[in-house]
PDB file of C-alpha atoms in Angstrom:
ATOM      1  CA  GLU A   1      17.181  41.971  84.212  1.00 63.00           C
ATOM      2  CA  HIS A   2      17.523  38.875  86.388  1.00 63.00           C
ATOM      3  CA  ILE A   3      21.228  38.465  85.520  1.00 65.00           C
ATOM      4  CA  GLN A   4      21.915  42.178  85.897  1.00 72.00           C
ATOM      5  CA  ARG A   5      20.565  42.076  89.415  1.00 71.00           C
ATOM      6  CA  HIS A   6      22.987  39.279  90.310  1.00 66.00           C
ATOM      7  CA  LEU A   7      25.905  40.993  88.565  1.00 70.00           C
ATOM      8  CA  LYS A   8      25.337  44.175  90.526  1.00 73.00           C
ATOM      9  CA  ASN A   9      26.070  42.407  93.814  1.00 73.00           C
ATOM     10  CA  ALA A  10      28.447  39.724  92.561  1.00 76.00           C
ATOM     11  CA  PRO A  11      31.873  39.474  94.238  1.00 76.00           C
ATOM     12  CA  VAL A  12      34.893  40.154  92.058  1.00 79.00           C
ATOM     13  CA  PHE A  13      37.831  37.716  92.063  1.00 79.00           C
ATOM     14  CA  ASN A  14      41.315  37.853  90.613  1.00 80.00           C
ATOM     15  CA  GLY A  15      41.565  34.708  88.527  1.00 75.00           C
ATOM     16  CA  ARG A  16      45.251  34.229  89.311  1.00 75.00           C
ATOM     17  CA  LEU A  17      44.537  34.115  93.050  1.00 81.00           C
ATOM     18  CA  ILE A  18      41.896  31.383  92.920  1.00 83.00           C
ATOM     19  CA  TRP A  19      43.414  29.086  90.293  1.00 84.00           C
ATOM     20  CA  GLU A  20      43.423  26.126  92.708  1.00 88.00           C
ATOM     21  CA  ASP A  21      39.671  26.475  93.233  1.00 88.00           C
ATOM     22  CA  LEU A  22      39.148  26.641  89.488  1.00 88.00           C
ATOM     23  CA  SER A  23      41.282  23.585  88.804  1.00 91.00           C
ATOM     24  CA  GLU A  24      40.032  21.231  91.517  1.00 92.00           C
ATOM     25  CA  GLY A  25      37.403  22.853  93.761  1.00 92.00           C
ATOM     26  CA  ASN A  26      33.639  22.711  93.816  1.00 92.00           C
ATOM     27  CA  LEU A  27      32.809  26.320  93.080  1.00 86.00           C
ATOM     28  CA  ALA A  28      29.244  26.002  94.290  1.00 85.00           C
ATOM     29  CA  SER A  29      30.546  25.070  97.749  1.00 87.00           C
ATOM     30  CA  THR A  30      33.470  27.493  97.803  1.00 83.00           C
ATOM     31  CA  PHE A  31      31.471  30.436  96.476  1.00 81.00           C
ATOM     32  CA  PRO A  32      27.785  30.236  97.398  1.00 80.00           C
ATOM     33  CA  GLN A  33      26.901  33.323  95.336  1.00 77.00           C
ATOM     34  CA  ARG A  34      24.794  32.675  92.231  1.00 73.00           C
ATOM     35  CA  VAL A  35      27.001  34.810  89.944  1.00 75.00           C
ATOM     36  CA  LEU A  36      30.749  35.470  90.183  1.00 74.00           C
ATOM     37  CA  LYS A  37      32.886  38.045  88.408  1.00 76.00           C
ATOM     38  CA  PHE A  38      36.437  37.229  87.397  1.00 75.00           C
ATOM     39  CA  HIS A  39      39.113  39.721  86.450  1.00 76.00           C
ATOM     40  CA  SER A  40      42.103  38.075  84.811  1.00 77.00           C
ATOM     41  CA  ASP A  41      44.564  38.557  81.983  1.00 73.00           C
ATOM     42  CA  ASP A  42      44.702  34.778  81.495  1.00 74.00           C
ATOM     43  CA  TRP A  43      42.352  32.368  79.751  1.00 77.00           C
ATOM     44  CA  LEU A  44      41.272  30.291  82.741  1.00 82.00           C
ATOM     45  CA  PHE A  45      38.870  27.893  81.068  1.00 85.00           C
ATOM     46  CA  PRO A  46      41.447  25.045  80.796  1.00 85.00           C
ATOM     47  CA  LEU A  47      41.489  24.907  84.601  1.00 88.00           C
ATOM     48  CA  LEU A  48      37.774  24.155  84.611  1.00 89.00           C
ATOM     49  CA  GLN A  49      38.251  21.620  81.815  1.00 91.00           C
ATOM     50  CA  SER A  50      40.598  19.648  84.060  1.00 91.00           C
ATOM     51  CA  ASN A  51      38.513  20.126  87.209  1.00 94.00           C
ATOM     52  CA  PRO A  52      36.939  16.726  88.066  1.00 95.00           C
ATOM     53  CA  ASN A  53      33.784  18.492  89.238  1.00 95.00           C
ATOM     54  CA  TYR A  54      33.132  20.004  85.802  1.00 94.00           C
ATOM     55  CA  SER A  55      35.179  18.105  83.206  1.00 94.00           C
ATOM     56  CA  LYS A  56      32.386  15.684  82.238  1.00 94.00           C
ATOM     57  CA  ARG A  57      29.856  18.460  81.665  1.00 93.00           C
ATOM     58  CA  ILE A  58      32.379  20.538  79.708  1.00 93.00           C
ATOM     59  CA  ARG A  59      33.189  17.552  77.469  1.00 93.00           C
ATOM     60  CA  GLN A  60      29.469  17.283  76.736  1.00 95.00           C
ATOM     61  CA  LEU A  61      29.361  20.955  75.738  1.00 92.00           C
ATOM     62  CA  PHE A  62      32.671  20.936  73.832  1.00 91.00           C
ATOM     63  CA  PRO A  63      33.439  17.341  72.728  1.00 90.00           C
ATOM     64  CA  GLN A  64      36.692  18.337  71.009  1.00 86.00           C
ATOM     65  CA  GLY A  65      37.817  20.411  73.962  1.00 83.00           C
ATOM     66  CA  ARG A  66      38.273  23.607  71.970  1.00 85.00           C
ATOM     67  CA  ALA A  67      35.924  25.907  73.817  1.00 88.00           C
ATOM     68  CA  PHE A  68      37.571  29.172  72.785  1.00 87.00           C
ATOM     69  CA  TYR A  69      36.922  28.435  69.111  1.00 88.00           C
ATOM     70  CA  HIS A  70      33.176  28.532  69.794  1.00 88.00           C
ATOM     71  CA  ILE A  71      33.200  31.277  72.421  1.00 87.00           C
ATOM     72  CA  ALA A  72      35.486  33.718  70.570  1.00 86.00           C
ATOM     73  CA  LYS A  73      32.804  34.821  68.129  1.00 81.00           C
ATOM     74  CA  TYR A  74      30.900  36.191  71.124  1.00 85.00           C
ATOM     75  CA  LEU A  75      33.939  37.518  73.003  1.00 82.00           C
ATOM     76  CA  LEU A  76      35.721  39.117  70.053  1.00 85.00           C
ATOM     77  CA  PRO A  77      33.299  40.274  67.347  1.00 89.00           C
ATOM     78  CA  LEU A  78      34.857  42.685  64.867  1.00 93.00           C
ATOM     79  CA  GLY A  79      33.154  46.046  64.489  1.00 93.00           C
ATOM     80  CA  PRO A  80      32.091  47.163  60.990  1.00 96.00           C
ATOM     81  CA  LYS A  81      35.321  49.069  60.199  1.00 95.00           C
ATOM     82  CA  LEU A  82      37.585  46.273  61.381  1.00 96.00           C
ATOM     83  CA  GLN A  83      35.475  43.672  59.607  1.00 96.00           C
ATOM     84  CA  THR A  84      35.872  45.658  56.377  1.00 97.00           C
ATOM     85  CA  LYS A  85      39.668  45.626  56.776  1.00 97.00           C
ATOM     86  CA  PHE A  86      39.648  41.917  57.534  1.00 97.00           C
ATOM     87  CA  ASP A  87      37.461  41.065  54.547  1.00 98.00           C
ATOM     88  CA  ALA A  88      39.512  43.226  52.154  1.00 98.00           C
ATOM     89  CA  PHE A  89      42.829  41.731  53.221  1.00 98.00           C
ATOM     90  CA  ARG A  90      41.602  38.146  53.193  1.00 97.00           C
ATOM     91  CA  GLU A  91      40.093  38.536  49.739  1.00 97.00           C
ATOM     92  CA  GLN A  92      43.218  40.124  48.268  1.00 97.00           C
ATOM     93  CA  PHE A  93      45.911  37.925  49.849  1.00 98.00           C
ATOM     94  CA  PHE A  94      44.366  34.659  51.087  1.00 98.00           C
ATOM     95  CA  HIS A  95      41.860  33.806  48.354  1.00 96.00           C
ATOM     96  CA  ASN A  96      42.590  30.391  46.803  1.00 95.00           C
ATOM     97  CA  SER A  97      45.897  30.165  48.684  1.00 97.00           C
ATOM     98  CA  ASN A  98      47.425  27.955  51.326  1.00 98.00           C
ATOM     99  CA  VAL A  99      48.192  30.197  54.299  1.00 98.00           C
ATOM    100  CA  VAL A 100      50.980  29.665  56.817  1.00 98.00           C
ATOM    101  CA  GLY A 101      50.612  32.155  59.664  1.00 98.00           C
ATOM    102  CA  LEU A 102      53.443  33.357  61.873  1.00 98.00           C
ATOM    103  CA  HIS A 103      53.290  35.376  65.074  1.00 97.00           C
ATOM    104  CA  LEU A 104      56.641  36.768  66.208  1.00 94.00           C
ATOM    105  CA  ARG A 105      56.555  38.161  69.760  1.00 89.00           C
ATOM    106  CA  LEU A 106      60.222  39.139  69.823  1.00 84.00           C
ATOM    107  CA  GLN A 107      60.104  41.608  72.692  1.00 77.00           C
ATOM    108  CA  LYS A 108      58.531  39.390  75.315  1.00 71.00           C
ATOM    109  CA  VAL A 109      60.349  39.496  78.651  1.00 68.00           C
ATOM    110  CA  MET A 110      61.155  36.017  80.006  1.00 64.00           C
ATOM    111  CA  PRO A 111      63.277  34.884  82.985  1.00 62.00           C
ATOM    112  CA  ASP A 112      66.603  33.208  82.265  1.00 62.00           C
ATOM    113  CA  ASP A 113      68.082  30.312  84.272  1.00 60.00           C
ATOM    114  CA  LYS A 114      69.107  32.765  87.002  1.00 63.00           C
ATOM    115  CA  GLY A 115      65.674  34.361  87.241  1.00 62.00           C
ATOM    116  CA  VAL A 116      66.727  37.550  85.465  1.00 64.00           C
ATOM    117  CA  LYS A 117      64.039  38.816  83.097  1.00 65.00           C
ATOM    118  CA  ARG A 118      65.133  39.926  79.647  1.00 63.00           C
ATOM    119  CA  PHE A 119      64.165  39.743  75.978  1.00 63.00           C
ATOM    120  CA  ARG A 120      64.917  36.149  75.043  1.00 66.00           C
ATOM    121  CA  ALA A 121      62.953  35.260  71.915  1.00 74.00           C
ATOM    122  CA  PRO A 122      64.870  33.361  69.221  1.00 82.00           C
ATOM    123  CA  SER A 123      65.924  35.123  66.041  1.00 88.00           C
ATOM    124  CA  PRO A 124      63.253  35.713  63.380  1.00 94.00           C
ATOM    125  CA  SER A 125      64.888  33.185  61.064  1.00 95.00           C
ATOM    126  CA  THR A 126      64.007  30.412  63.556  1.00 94.00           C
ATOM    127  CA  PHE A 127      60.321  31.158  63.007  1.00 96.00           C
ATOM    128  CA  PHE A 128      60.807  31.380  59.241  1.00 97.00           C
ATOM    129  CA  ASP A 129      62.628  28.041  59.102  1.00 97.00           C
ATOM    130  CA  ALA A 130      59.801  26.365  61.032  1.00 96.00           C
ATOM    131  CA  ALA A 131      57.158  27.869  58.749  1.00 98.00           C
ATOM    132  CA  ARG A 132      59.034  26.726  55.666  1.00 98.00           C
ATOM    133  CA  MET A 133      59.337  23.190  57.036  1.00 97.00           C
ATOM    134  CA  LEU A 134      55.604  23.150  57.776  1.00 96.00           C
ATOM    135  CA  GLN A 135      54.806  24.277  54.250  1.00 98.00           C
ATOM    136  CA  LEU A 136      57.016  21.640  52.661  1.00 97.00           C
ATOM    137  CA  GLY A 137      55.864  18.944  55.068  1.00 96.00           C
ATOM    138  CA  ARG A 138      52.227  19.627  54.212  1.00 96.00           C
ATOM    139  CA  GLY A 139      52.947  19.523  50.483  1.00 97.00           C
ATOM    140  CA  MET A 140      51.898  23.131  49.881  1.00 98.00           C
ATOM    141  CA  PRO A 141      53.232  24.349  46.490  1.00 98.00           C
ATOM    142  CA  ASP A 142      55.285  27.557  46.536  1.00 98.00           C
ATOM    143  CA  ASN A 143      53.154  29.209  43.875  1.00 97.00           C
ATOM    144  CA  SER A 144      49.938  28.825  45.878  1.00 97.00           C
ATOM    145  CA  THR A 145      51.252  29.455  49.404  1.00 98.00           C
ATOM    146  CA  VAL A 146      51.215  32.716  51.331  1.00 98.00           C
ATOM    147  CA  PHE A 147      53.185  33.332  54.520  1.00 98.00           C
ATOM    148  CA  TYR A 148      51.324  35.809  56.697  1.00 98.00           C
ATOM    149  CA  VAL A 149      53.329  37.488  59.470  1.00 97.00           C
ATOM    150  CA  ALA A 150      51.998  39.356  62.513  1.00 95.00           C
ATOM    151  CA  THR A 151      54.539  41.002  64.813  1.00 91.00           C
ATOM    152  CA  GLU A 152      55.024  43.970  67.117  1.00 84.00           C
ATOM    153  CA  THR A 153      58.576  44.571  65.921  1.00 84.00           C
ATOM    154  CA  ALA A 154      59.468  46.608  62.829  1.00 83.00           C
ATOM    155  CA  SER A 155      62.787  44.833  62.282  1.00 87.00           C
ATOM    156  CA  ALA A 156      60.959  41.484  62.088  1.00 91.00           C
ATOM    157  CA  ILE A 157      58.967  42.745  59.107  1.00 92.00           C
ATOM    158  CA  ASP A 158      62.182  43.721  57.327  1.00 92.00           C
ATOM    159  CA  ALA A 159      63.749  40.363  58.202  1.00 96.00           C
ATOM    160  CA  ALA A 160      60.727  38.478  56.857  1.00 97.00           C
ATOM    161  CA  ARG A 161      60.725  40.377  53.572  1.00 97.00           C
ATOM    162  CA  GLU A 162      64.413  39.588  53.104  1.00 98.00           C
ATOM    163  CA  TRP A 163      64.248  35.910  54.165  1.00 98.00           C
ATOM    164  CA  PHE A 164      61.172  34.905  52.171  1.00 98.00           C
ATOM    165  CA  GLY A 165      62.049  37.150  49.245  1.00 98.00           C
ATOM    166  CA  ALA A 166      65.468  35.519  48.873  1.00 98.00           C
ATOM    167  CA  ARG A 167      63.710  32.175  48.441  1.00 97.00           C
ATOM    168  CA  GLY A 168      61.102  33.410  46.012  1.00 98.00           C
ATOM    169  CA  LEU A 169      58.297  32.946  48.548  1.00 98.00           C
ATOM    170  CA  ARG A 170      55.360  35.266  49.075  1.00 98.00           C
ATOM    171  CA  VAL A 171      55.105  36.964  52.466  1.00 98.00           C
ATOM    172  CA  VAL A 172      52.391  39.458  53.422  1.00 98.00           C
ATOM    173  CA  PHE A 173      51.551  41.722  56.356  1.00 96.00           C
ATOM    174  CA  LEU A 174      48.467  43.679  57.335  1.00 95.00           C
ATOM    175  CA  ASP A 175      50.617  46.779  56.845  1.00 92.00           C
ATOM    176  CA  ASP A 176      50.777  45.990  53.124  1.00 94.00           C
ATOM    177  CA  LEU A 177      47.176  47.115  52.807  1.00 94.00           C
ATOM    178  CA  PHE A 178      46.728  49.217  55.951  1.00 92.00           C
ATOM    179  CA  PRO A 179      50.094  50.720  56.962  1.00 88.00           C
ATOM    180  CA  MET A 180      50.763  51.705  60.546  1.00 80.00           C
ATOM    181  CA  LYS A 181      53.834  53.307  62.119  1.00 69.00           C
ATOM    182  CA  ARG A 182      55.825  50.910  64.295  1.00 59.00           C
ATOM    183  CA  LYS A 183      58.728  51.169  66.707  1.00 57.00           C
ATOM    184  CA  ASP A 184      61.096  48.584  68.136  1.00 48.00           C
ATOM    185  CA  HIS A 185      59.688  49.000  71.631  1.00 46.00           C
ATOM    186  CA  ARG A 186      57.928  46.461  73.769  1.00 43.00           C
ATOM    187  CA  ASP A 187      54.820  48.563  74.367  1.00 44.00           C
ATOM    188  CA  ALA A 188      54.802  50.418  71.062  1.00 50.00           C
ATOM    189  CA  GLU A 189      51.689  48.659  69.803  1.00 54.00           C
ATOM    190  CA  ARG A 190      49.484  49.058  72.883  1.00 61.00           C
ATOM    191  CA  GLY A 191      49.263  52.771  73.417  1.00 67.00           C
ATOM    192  CA  THR A 192      46.504  53.809  71.008  1.00 78.00           C
ATOM    193  CA  ALA A 193      43.121  52.591  69.852  1.00 83.00           C
ATOM    194  CA  GLU A 194      44.482  52.383  66.296  1.00 84.00           C
ATOM    195  CA  ALA A 195      47.256  50.043  67.422  1.00 84.00           C
ATOM    196  CA  LEU A 196      44.889  47.803  69.352  1.00 87.00           C
ATOM    197  CA  HIS A 197      42.446  47.668  66.442  1.00 90.00           C
ATOM    198  CA  HIS A 198      45.328  46.795  64.119  1.00 91.00           C
ATOM    199  CA  ALA A 199      46.400  43.992  66.467  1.00 91.00           C
ATOM    200  CA  ILE A 200      42.935  42.435  66.704  1.00 93.00           C
ATOM    201  CA  VAL A 201      42.592  42.352  62.904  1.00 96.00           C
ATOM    202  CA  GLU A 202      46.049  40.764  62.686  1.00 95.00           C
ATOM    203  CA  MET A 203      44.947  38.139  65.201  1.00 95.00           C
ATOM    204  CA  ARG A 204      41.747  37.414  63.279  1.00 96.00           C
ATOM    205  CA  LEU A 205      43.759  36.977  60.092  1.00 98.00           C
ATOM    206  CA  LEU A 206      46.166  34.617  61.859  1.00 97.00           C
ATOM    207  CA  ALA A 207      43.142  32.544  62.811  1.00 96.00           C
ATOM    208  CA  GLN A 208      42.439  32.003  59.091  1.00 97.00           C
ATOM    209  CA  ALA A 209      45.745  30.219  58.521  1.00 98.00           C
ATOM    210  CA  ASP A 210      45.970  26.558  57.552  1.00 97.00           C
ATOM    211  CA  GLU A 211      49.096  26.175  59.680  1.00 97.00           C
ATOM    212  CA  MET A 212      50.561  28.447  62.333  1.00 98.00           C
ATOM    213  CA  VAL A 213      53.928  29.088  63.978  1.00 97.00           C
ATOM    214  CA  GLY A 214      53.597  31.116  67.172  1.00 95.00           C
ATOM    215  CA  THR A 215      55.657  32.426  70.058  1.00 90.00           C
ATOM    216  CA  PHE A 216      55.792  30.265  73.154  1.00 84.00           C
ATOM    217  CA  ALA A 217      54.066  31.731  76.248  1.00 80.00           C
ATOM    218  CA  SER A 218      52.367  34.430  74.154  1.00 86.00           C
ATOM    219  CA  SER A 219      48.658  34.725  74.911  1.00 84.00           C
ATOM    220  CA  TYR A 220      48.318  36.438  71.523  1.00 90.00           C
ATOM    221  CA  SER A 221      49.582  33.311  69.742  1.00 92.00           C
ATOM    222  CA  TYR A 222      47.423  31.095  71.924  1.00 89.00           C
ATOM    223  CA  SER A 223      44.306  33.158  71.246  1.00 90.00           C
ATOM    224  CA  ALA A 224      44.865  33.308  67.493  1.00 94.00           C
ATOM    225  CA  SER A 225      45.335  29.552  67.178  1.00 93.00           C
ATOM    226  CA  ALA A 226      42.328  28.798  69.395  1.00 90.00           C
ATOM    227  CA  TRP A 227      40.180  31.316  67.514  1.00 92.00           C
ATOM    228  CA  GLY A 228      40.953  29.484  64.283  1.00 93.00           C
ATOM    229  CA  ASN A 229      40.814  25.972  65.758  1.00 90.00           C
ATOM    230  CA  ILE A 230      44.427  25.512  64.642  1.00 93.00           C
ATOM    231  CA  ILE A 231      46.930  23.150  66.244  1.00 91.00           C
ATOM    232  CA  PRO A 232      49.945  25.490  66.390  1.00 93.00           C
ATOM    233  CA  TYR A 233      53.699  25.029  66.596  1.00 94.00           C
ATOM    234  CA  TYR A 234      55.485  27.229  69.137  1.00 91.00           C
ATOM    235  CA  ILE A 235      59.015  28.548  69.048  1.00 88.00           C
ATOM    236  CA  MET A 236      60.613  28.512  72.506  1.00 81.00           C
ATOM    237  CA  PRO A 237      63.628  30.402  73.826  1.00 73.00           C
ATOM    238  CA  ASP A 238      66.717  28.462  74.893  1.00 63.00           C
ATOM    239  CA  ARG A 239      66.489  25.459  77.202  1.00 57.00           C
ATOM    240  CA  SER A 240      66.901  27.483  80.419  1.00 53.00           C
ATOM    241  CA  TYR A 241      63.216  28.405  80.094  1.00 52.00           C
ATOM    242  CA  TRP A 242      62.061  24.793  79.941  1.00 50.00           C
ATOM    243  CA  ASN A 243      60.782  24.547  83.545  1.00 52.00           C
ATOM    244  CA  ALA A 244      58.447  27.477  82.895  1.00 51.00           C
ATOM    245  CA  GLY A 245      57.453  25.752  79.676  1.00 48.00           C
ATOM    246  CA  VAL A 246      56.242  22.695  81.533  1.00 46.00           C
ATOM    247  CA  SER A 247      53.837  24.756  83.611  1.00 48.00           C
ATOM    248  CA  GLU A 248      52.531  26.549  80.491  1.00 48.00           C
TER     249      GLU A 248
END
């Protein structure tokens, strides 16, 4: 009741507009209100982690620095139906296996060296090559390794089946157990509750991987790796995107 009273009158801020305050300001001085509300499509906690006013306290709370790993279970709990899907898939495909997860965000719009935004993700085989190198580098035997792929693009699923199949490697998708119609369209997977539920289960499964190859600048890849406390490897587009990469 005490918190609800503060929330009712709390000011609402756009996280992207106050990032400087979050990264270096003293929020108690800048915002005298007891409770603040933030609306943002970004995970802003790293700004507070680097803020000299709060970094020491945050290190005490999260000594390894991976706050999202601990917070995600409260932010993203699976409902009973989604938990049932997750448990069934993990038991059938991940049990007693090494798991290399891949997230292919092939239809992400990124600016080129002239500032023109377009689809610029590398080919699917670039992700597959990286995953294969990770598997071999970690000494994971072929007969006990599963490659799990999450993607918004139907053609990437076909490409994965062909690439891994040609090498005698096992590749699996959530669609193998719970099929869903897909289209090669950037927003195809965000228009229905079913699609969003499918995506969150895919993310939770990615978080179970032993190793992960993700898409650079994809918050989905970032969230999955943080949820699973995984140090990921990201596939970037060509070098003209490097300056944006530095800021990420």
